[in-house]
Amino acid sequence: MTRNNKNKKKNNKIANLSKKILDILRKENKALNYKQIAAKLKVDDANSRNQIIRKLAHLAGKKQILETDKGKFKTNQKRDYVEGIVDLTSKKDAYIVVEGLEQDIFVPNKNLNKAFDGDLVQVYIYKRRGNRNNEGEVTKILQRNKTKFIGILRMQKDFGFVEVKGSKMYTDIFIPKKKTKDAPDNTVVVAEVEDWPKSADSPFGKIVEILGEPGVHETEMQAILAENQLPHDFPKEVEEYAAKLDTSIQQKEIKKRRDMRKTLTFTIDPKDAKDFDDALSFEVLENGNYEIGIHIADVAHYLEPGSILDQEAYDRATSIYLVDRVIPMLPEVLSNNACSLRPNEEKYTFSAVFEIDKTAKVKNQWFGRTVTYSDTRFAYEEAQHIIEYNNGEIPSKIAINGKAYTADPKIVEAVSTLNGLARKMRAKRMSKGAISFDKVEVKFNLDENKEPIGVYFKTAKEANKLIEEFMLLANKKVSEFVGKMKPERTFVYRCHDEPDDEKLAALQNLVSQFGHKLNLKSKKNISSSINGLLKDVEGKKEQNLVDTLAIRTMSKAYYSTKNIGHYGLAFDYYSHFTSPIRRYPDVMVHRLLQAYLDGKESRDEEKYEEKCAHCSDMEVFSTNAERDSIKYMQVKFMKDHENEQFLGVISGVTDFGIFVEIEQNKCEGMIRLRDIKEDHFDFVQEKYAIVGRKTSKTYQLGDEVYVTVKNADLVRRQLDFNLIGSREEVEV
């Protein structure tokens, strides 16, 4: 069994540096120093050389290369033991992801030796004649990925077992009766593994939290948070600390800031938003240019570094947006009050202020702490109506949702002008190779009991894009300002690498099933080709599928002190500056920017790189939880529609079944091959299809079929469908 290693982290400016160094040393088959390796990589700047020096030391420390002479290295040909991360499969075997290895190491379940998914392990690689595949055995668990697991407690007379949720676990957890916390049988619990004795078939553990009855809404939401190692309520001492903060606006503090309270300022946010962490100001200058301010809540003003409030915000690193609730990064006294730029209130802000001409070119810029006053608050829908109804005139009244709305002519002019500038800024970005992902978001209408009573789709309109462009401008310019300082200074960048060639080839193969093509000849061709593809599929049955596949083709964005630019936005410099209420990296950016504006020296790069890694990890956990909550709500919604027939599109094909996405609500479920009674179907991988042995009937990726719900499992968050037939058959 082989599998290409596609999970390597790309945290350095030189992508895949470990692999590149190892490839060079293997090819040369002699000892080389960092200068010779730099020459082979065709880099000669100090930053790149420093990266190579650090990576050589790292690889030597892990025994992947040997230092034969001072500063000279060669590959370790006798290396039988390596370190890597366990990636468990649904079949309970695993692949070990090793930095620098082109192929992952396959480890059968019997050789896992009690390692769990995500663990850092030592692996022995078998040397077998004629076998070119990497296969091995776990010899030591170096670091557990996690020790707490979510599952259902099955009680016996004197003990219990926890059946762990999810496919990435191959064993139950044994719980002695005295460690069950008196949890009832068949209860969803959090179990912590304490030991795994040599002679035991299962690890020993204890119950640390009782979540409730399986399938109950609150139980499952709490389980989603716990599965992803995410917090819920704030500790009492953190709430008390936050409650004691002085959140009043003080004259002595105003004197330290640029006073912009008299400048026309407003917010544009979703209609149900509770916190407003950004505002725009607008002023026409005497020379005909515009002064536009992007004002961001000054969260760092209230977060004293090292305080319990700051530590809690860092630990959380991000707000979490589940379908039915928000788990904030900051307590409500800050997120919804002191740091929320509410209308008709003075607030401390951190601002990026630009002089912009009529062609949307930035002529001057200023960054610093301010005090602002929001004149009004718009929902996106209200701003959108101003944009749509303006038509070159400034109406005093417009109708919004059937109600008369009186608009201040100055604000109407500001919104209209800002929208025109945003259009030009977006056009410039796209011409430079930015990729436009306007993916449809699935949203739910919930009743008072948080039950899903309807599904709707959220798409970005011009009002959304107006805000997006000015937030992008602030993020880009702040990053550029610090990134170009001499000497170089430590900063927190939002990085996005180029897409993987293999993933692009896979996308090409997939979209060809729908009659689409990609041009993969150059970086710019790839960008424009993907944009063309996304535009071509708008409104078509395959839109959501192609949008999802295209996004998965992209590299994962992450935080790092090592800037590589942002491929998707076509920016050489990019950071997150505009959402410190819900993202801790933005808080770090504010602190660093202020330090450098004050003329202070560069901060500790290693310390900030560690913080960046933590924030990137927490972002992944949060995203997973958000997806899990959507999947749970989709299953819950479909459970009430089990007798209905739905039209869907085949969104995935495997050797055990086909996935179907329902067109009217984007809910996805599986039809198992064993449940299709009309024939025995075989999986044909190269055609992304299943083919009947007797009838030669084919169901292929992108085909439209009718289905009914066979089973809606709330605990597993899984939908199973019955196949009724193809669209052509059913509609005849």
Tab-separated table of C-alpha atoms in Angstrom, residues 34-218:
chain	number	residue	atom	x	y	z
A	34	TYR	CA	24.222	25.062	3.611
A	35	LYS	CA	25.793	27.226	0.874
A	36	GLN	CA	25.898	24.304	-1.562
A	37	ILE	CA	22.280	23.411	-0.775
A	38	ALA	CA	21.230	27.049	-1.205
A	39	ALA	CA	22.904	27.054	-4.619
A	40	LYS	CA	21.014	23.891	-5.598
A	41	LEU	CA	17.770	25.543	-4.503
A	42	LYS	CA	18.736	28.689	-6.420
A	43	VAL	CA	18.346	31.005	-3.430
A	44	ASP	CA	20.958	33.443	-2.173
A	45	ASP	CA	19.200	35.803	0.267
A	46	ALA	CA	19.984	35.779	3.994
A	47	ASN	CA	16.463	34.802	5.032
A	48	SER	CA	16.489	31.669	2.833
A	49	ARG	CA	19.972	30.687	3.993
A	50	ASN	CA	18.863	31.004	7.627
A	51	GLN	CA	15.892	28.754	6.916
A	52	ILE	CA	18.222	26.130	5.403
A	53	ILE	CA	20.616	26.312	8.385
A	54	ARG	CA	17.754	25.843	10.856
A	55	LYS	CA	16.240	22.994	8.853
A	56	LEU	CA	19.595	21.165	8.605
A	57	ALA	CA	19.942	21.323	12.391
A	58	HIS	CA	16.347	20.108	12.774
A	59	LEU	CA	16.828	17.128	10.428
A	60	ALA	CA	20.130	16.227	12.068
A	61	GLY	CA	18.476	16.307	15.496
A	62	LYS	CA	15.877	13.816	14.247
A	63	LYS	CA	18.643	11.589	12.795
A	64	GLN	CA	17.269	11.993	9.275
A	65	ILE	CA	20.655	13.345	8.172
A	66	LEU	CA	24.172	13.035	9.609
A	67	GLU	CA	26.751	15.772	10.188
A	68	THR	CA	29.916	14.183	8.803
A	69	ASP	CA	32.111	17.233	9.264
A	70	LYS	CA	31.527	20.663	10.785
A	71	GLY	CA	28.641	22.165	8.800
A	72	LYS	CA	28.499	19.322	6.262
A	73	PHE	CA	25.587	16.894	6.059
A	74	LYS	CA	24.580	13.737	4.216
A	75	THR	CA	21.573	11.405	4.333
A	76	ASN	CA	21.375	8.757	7.041
A	77	GLN	CA	21.318	5.643	4.857
A	78	LYS	CA	21.138	3.267	7.837
A	79	ARG	CA	18.076	4.927	9.323
A	80	ASP	CA	15.496	2.322	10.319
A	81	TYR	CA	13.610	4.404	12.900
A	82	VAL	CA	11.709	7.592	12.128
A	83	GLU	CA	9.267	9.884	13.917
A	84	GLY	CA	5.885	10.840	12.543
A	85	ILE	CA	2.190	11.509	13.135
A	86	VAL	CA	-0.408	8.714	13.114
A	87	ASP	CA	-3.180	9.138	10.530
A	88	LEU	CA	-5.736	6.412	11.276
A	89	THR	CA	-7.967	5.152	8.448
A	90	SER	CA	-11.613	4.076	8.649
A	91	LYS	CA	-10.382	0.466	8.329
A	92	LYS	CA	-8.415	0.935	11.590
A	93	ASP	CA	-4.997	0.694	9.913
A	94	ALA	CA	-2.802	3.798	9.811
A	95	TYR	CA	-0.335	5.802	7.800
A	96	ILE	CA	2.517	7.570	9.559
A	97	VAL	CA	3.181	11.033	8.146
A	98	VAL	CA	6.928	11.717	8.318
A	99	GLU	CA	8.383	15.094	7.430
A	100	GLY	CA	10.710	14.758	4.458
A	101	LEU	CA	9.439	11.353	3.309
A	102	GLU	CA	7.699	11.321	-0.069
A	103	GLN	CA	5.549	8.321	0.906
A	104	ASP	CA	3.744	7.819	4.184
A	105	ILE	CA	4.537	4.622	6.127
A	106	PHE	CA	1.736	2.073	6.198
A	107	VAL	CA	1.183	0.443	9.598
A	108	PRO	CA	-1.398	-2.364	9.875
A	109	ASN	CA	-3.651	-2.255	12.935
A	110	LYS	CA	-1.831	-5.143	14.629
A	111	ASN	CA	1.401	-3.091	14.572
A	112	LEU	CA	-0.040	0.146	15.976
A	113	ASN	CA	0.887	-0.983	19.498
A	114	LYS	CA	-1.705	1.201	21.257
A	115	ALA	CA	-1.077	4.384	19.262
A	116	PHE	CA	-4.072	6.653	18.592
A	117	ASP	CA	-4.871	8.953	15.698
A	118	GLY	CA	-2.737	12.098	15.779
A	119	ASP	CA	-0.114	10.703	18.175
A	120	LEU	CA	3.561	11.487	17.631
A	121	VAL	CA	5.270	8.091	17.403
A	122	GLN	CA	8.534	6.350	16.644
A	123	VAL	CA	8.243	3.837	13.812
A	124	TYR	CA	10.505	1.023	12.683
A	125	ILE	CA	10.573	0.719	8.879
A	126	TYR	CA	10.757	-2.852	7.616
A	127	LYS	CA	13.422	-3.637	5.057
A	128	ARG	CA	11.944	-6.166	2.657
A	129	ARG	CA	13.522	-7.273	-0.594
A	130	GLY	CA	11.513	-6.401	-3.635
A	131	ASN	CA	9.080	-4.316	-1.627
A	132	ARG	CA	9.375	-0.668	-2.572
A	133	ASN	CA	6.501	0.412	-0.303
A	134	ASN	CA	7.083	1.846	3.151
A	135	GLU	CA	5.648	-0.392	5.864
A	136	GLY	CA	6.439	-0.306	9.535
A	137	GLU	CA	5.582	-0.849	13.168
A	138	VAL	CA	5.055	1.669	15.981
A	139	THR	CA	7.804	1.092	18.561
A	140	LYS	CA	7.227	4.032	20.889
A	141	ILE	CA	4.506	6.607	21.589
A	142	LEU	CA	6.354	9.894	22.000
A	143	GLN	CA	3.384	12.186	22.596
A	144	ARG	CA	-0.353	11.581	22.787
A	145	ASN	CA	-2.460	13.799	20.555
A	146	LYS	CA	-5.274	13.661	23.115
A	147	THR	CA	-6.384	11.584	26.084
A	148	LYS	CA	-10.045	12.627	26.280
A	149	PHE	CA	-12.630	10.965	24.048
A	150	ILE	CA	-16.383	11.310	23.524
A	151	GLY	CA	-18.571	8.225	23.473
A	152	ILE	CA	-21.526	6.310	24.867
A	153	LEU	CA	-21.153	4.510	28.195
A	154	ARG	CA	-22.288	0.860	28.168
A	155	MET	CA	-22.564	-0.325	31.768
A	156	GLN	CA	-22.126	-3.884	32.994
A	157	LYS	CA	-22.524	-5.011	36.612
A	158	ASP	CA	-19.109	-3.980	37.918
A	159	PHE	CA	-17.624	-1.914	35.093
A	160	GLY	CA	-18.425	-0.085	31.900
A	161	PHE	CA	-17.068	0.494	28.411
A	162	VAL	CA	-17.144	3.750	26.452
A	163	GLU	CA	-17.825	3.266	22.757
A	164	VAL	CA	-15.893	6.148	21.250
A	165	LYS	CA	-17.603	8.262	18.569
A	166	GLY	CA	-16.085	8.511	15.111
A	167	SER	CA	-14.174	6.240	12.768
A	168	LYS	CA	-10.703	7.252	13.974
A	169	MET	CA	-10.671	5.000	17.044
A	170	TYR	CA	-10.267	1.221	17.056
A	171	THR	CA	-10.944	0.362	20.699
A	172	ASP	CA	-13.427	0.954	23.505
A	173	ILE	CA	-12.268	2.432	26.817
A	174	PHE	CA	-12.624	0.278	29.953
A	175	ILE	CA	-14.073	2.166	32.943
A	176	PRO	CA	-13.959	0.645	36.470
A	177	LYS	CA	-17.265	1.158	38.282
A	178	LYS	CA	-15.736	3.501	40.864
A	179	LYS	CA	-14.611	5.802	38.018
A	180	THR	CA	-17.940	6.028	36.155
A	181	LYS	CA	-19.003	9.164	38.082
A	182	ASP	CA	-22.352	7.351	38.516
A	183	ALA	CA	-23.199	8.066	34.889
A	184	PRO	CA	-26.335	6.197	33.731
A	185	ASP	CA	-26.113	3.459	31.121
A	186	ASN	CA	-26.293	4.659	27.479
A	187	THR	CA	-25.177	8.179	28.368
A	188	VAL	CA	-22.889	10.358	26.226
A	189	VAL	CA	-19.761	11.038	28.287
A	190	VAL	CA	-16.248	12.405	28.117
A	191	ALA	CA	-13.781	9.658	29.057
A	192	GLU	CA	-10.116	10.256	29.860
A	193	VAL	CA	-7.582	7.500	29.149
A	194	GLU	CA	-5.317	7.000	32.176
A	195	ASP	CA	-3.387	3.830	31.350
A	196	TRP	CA	-3.179	0.934	28.928
A	197	PRO	CA	-1.711	-2.079	30.730
A	198	LYS	CA	0.366	-4.465	28.622
A	199	SER	CA	-1.967	-7.381	29.164
A	200	ALA	CA	-5.209	-5.418	28.579
A	201	ASP	CA	-7.164	-5.399	25.318
A	202	SER	CA	-8.510	-1.911	25.985
A	203	PRO	CA	-7.158	1.254	27.629
A	204	PHE	CA	-8.306	2.038	31.190
A	205	GLY	CA	-9.970	5.361	31.869
A	206	LYS	CA	-12.381	7.427	33.906
A	207	ILE	CA	-15.473	9.512	33.203
A	208	VAL	CA	-14.687	13.222	33.533
A	209	GLU	CA	-17.948	14.716	32.228
A	210	ILE	CA	-21.509	13.545	31.640
A	211	LEU	CA	-23.030	15.214	28.560
A	212	GLY	CA	-26.478	13.646	28.486
A	213	GLU	CA	-28.773	11.377	26.494
A	214	PRO	CA	-27.710	10.465	22.913
A	215	GLY	CA	-29.604	12.261	20.151
A	216	VAL	CA	-30.789	15.098	22.404
A	217	HIS	CA	-29.975	18.478	20.873
A	218	GLU	CA	-27.993	19.982	23.764
